[in-house]
Amino acid sequence: MNIGCNSDNSPMILSQRASKRAGDAALIVQQVSLQLAQDKSQITLRRYFEHYQQDCGDWVEYTHSVSTRELVQWLMTHGQLRIESPQTTTTMQDRQGVRP
């Protein structure tokens, strides 16, 4: 299954925006993306910011990485479970918190 990832391993853009602050000529560009490592062992969240003014520009990028296995385990522990089959669809809230 290939969820939101291109075959060329390019990042999946979660959000992207540009804004201009009132009262000055500053432009702020922000982008948040997820990328799966080529070997699928790590997932990286990138938060990129650029700040432009008439006379200069600055940028900073924050990266957060986690092993794919640890992320999947966290999701299974903390995520809302939904069970689907041809007979029924239920959530854990429907089952009063009982795990199969």
Coordinates of C-alpha atoms in Angstrom, one line a residue, residues 18-28:
A18 CA 2.8 32.4 2.6
S19 CA 1.6 35.4 4.5
K20 CA 2.5 39.1 4.7
R21 CA 2.5 40.9 7.9
A22 CA 0.5 44.1 8.1
G23 CA 2.4 47.3 8.3
D24 CA 5.7 46.1 6.8
A25 CA 7.0 44.4 3.7
A26 CA 7.9 41.1 5.4
L27 CA 6.8 37.9 3.8
I28 CA 6.7 34.7 5.7

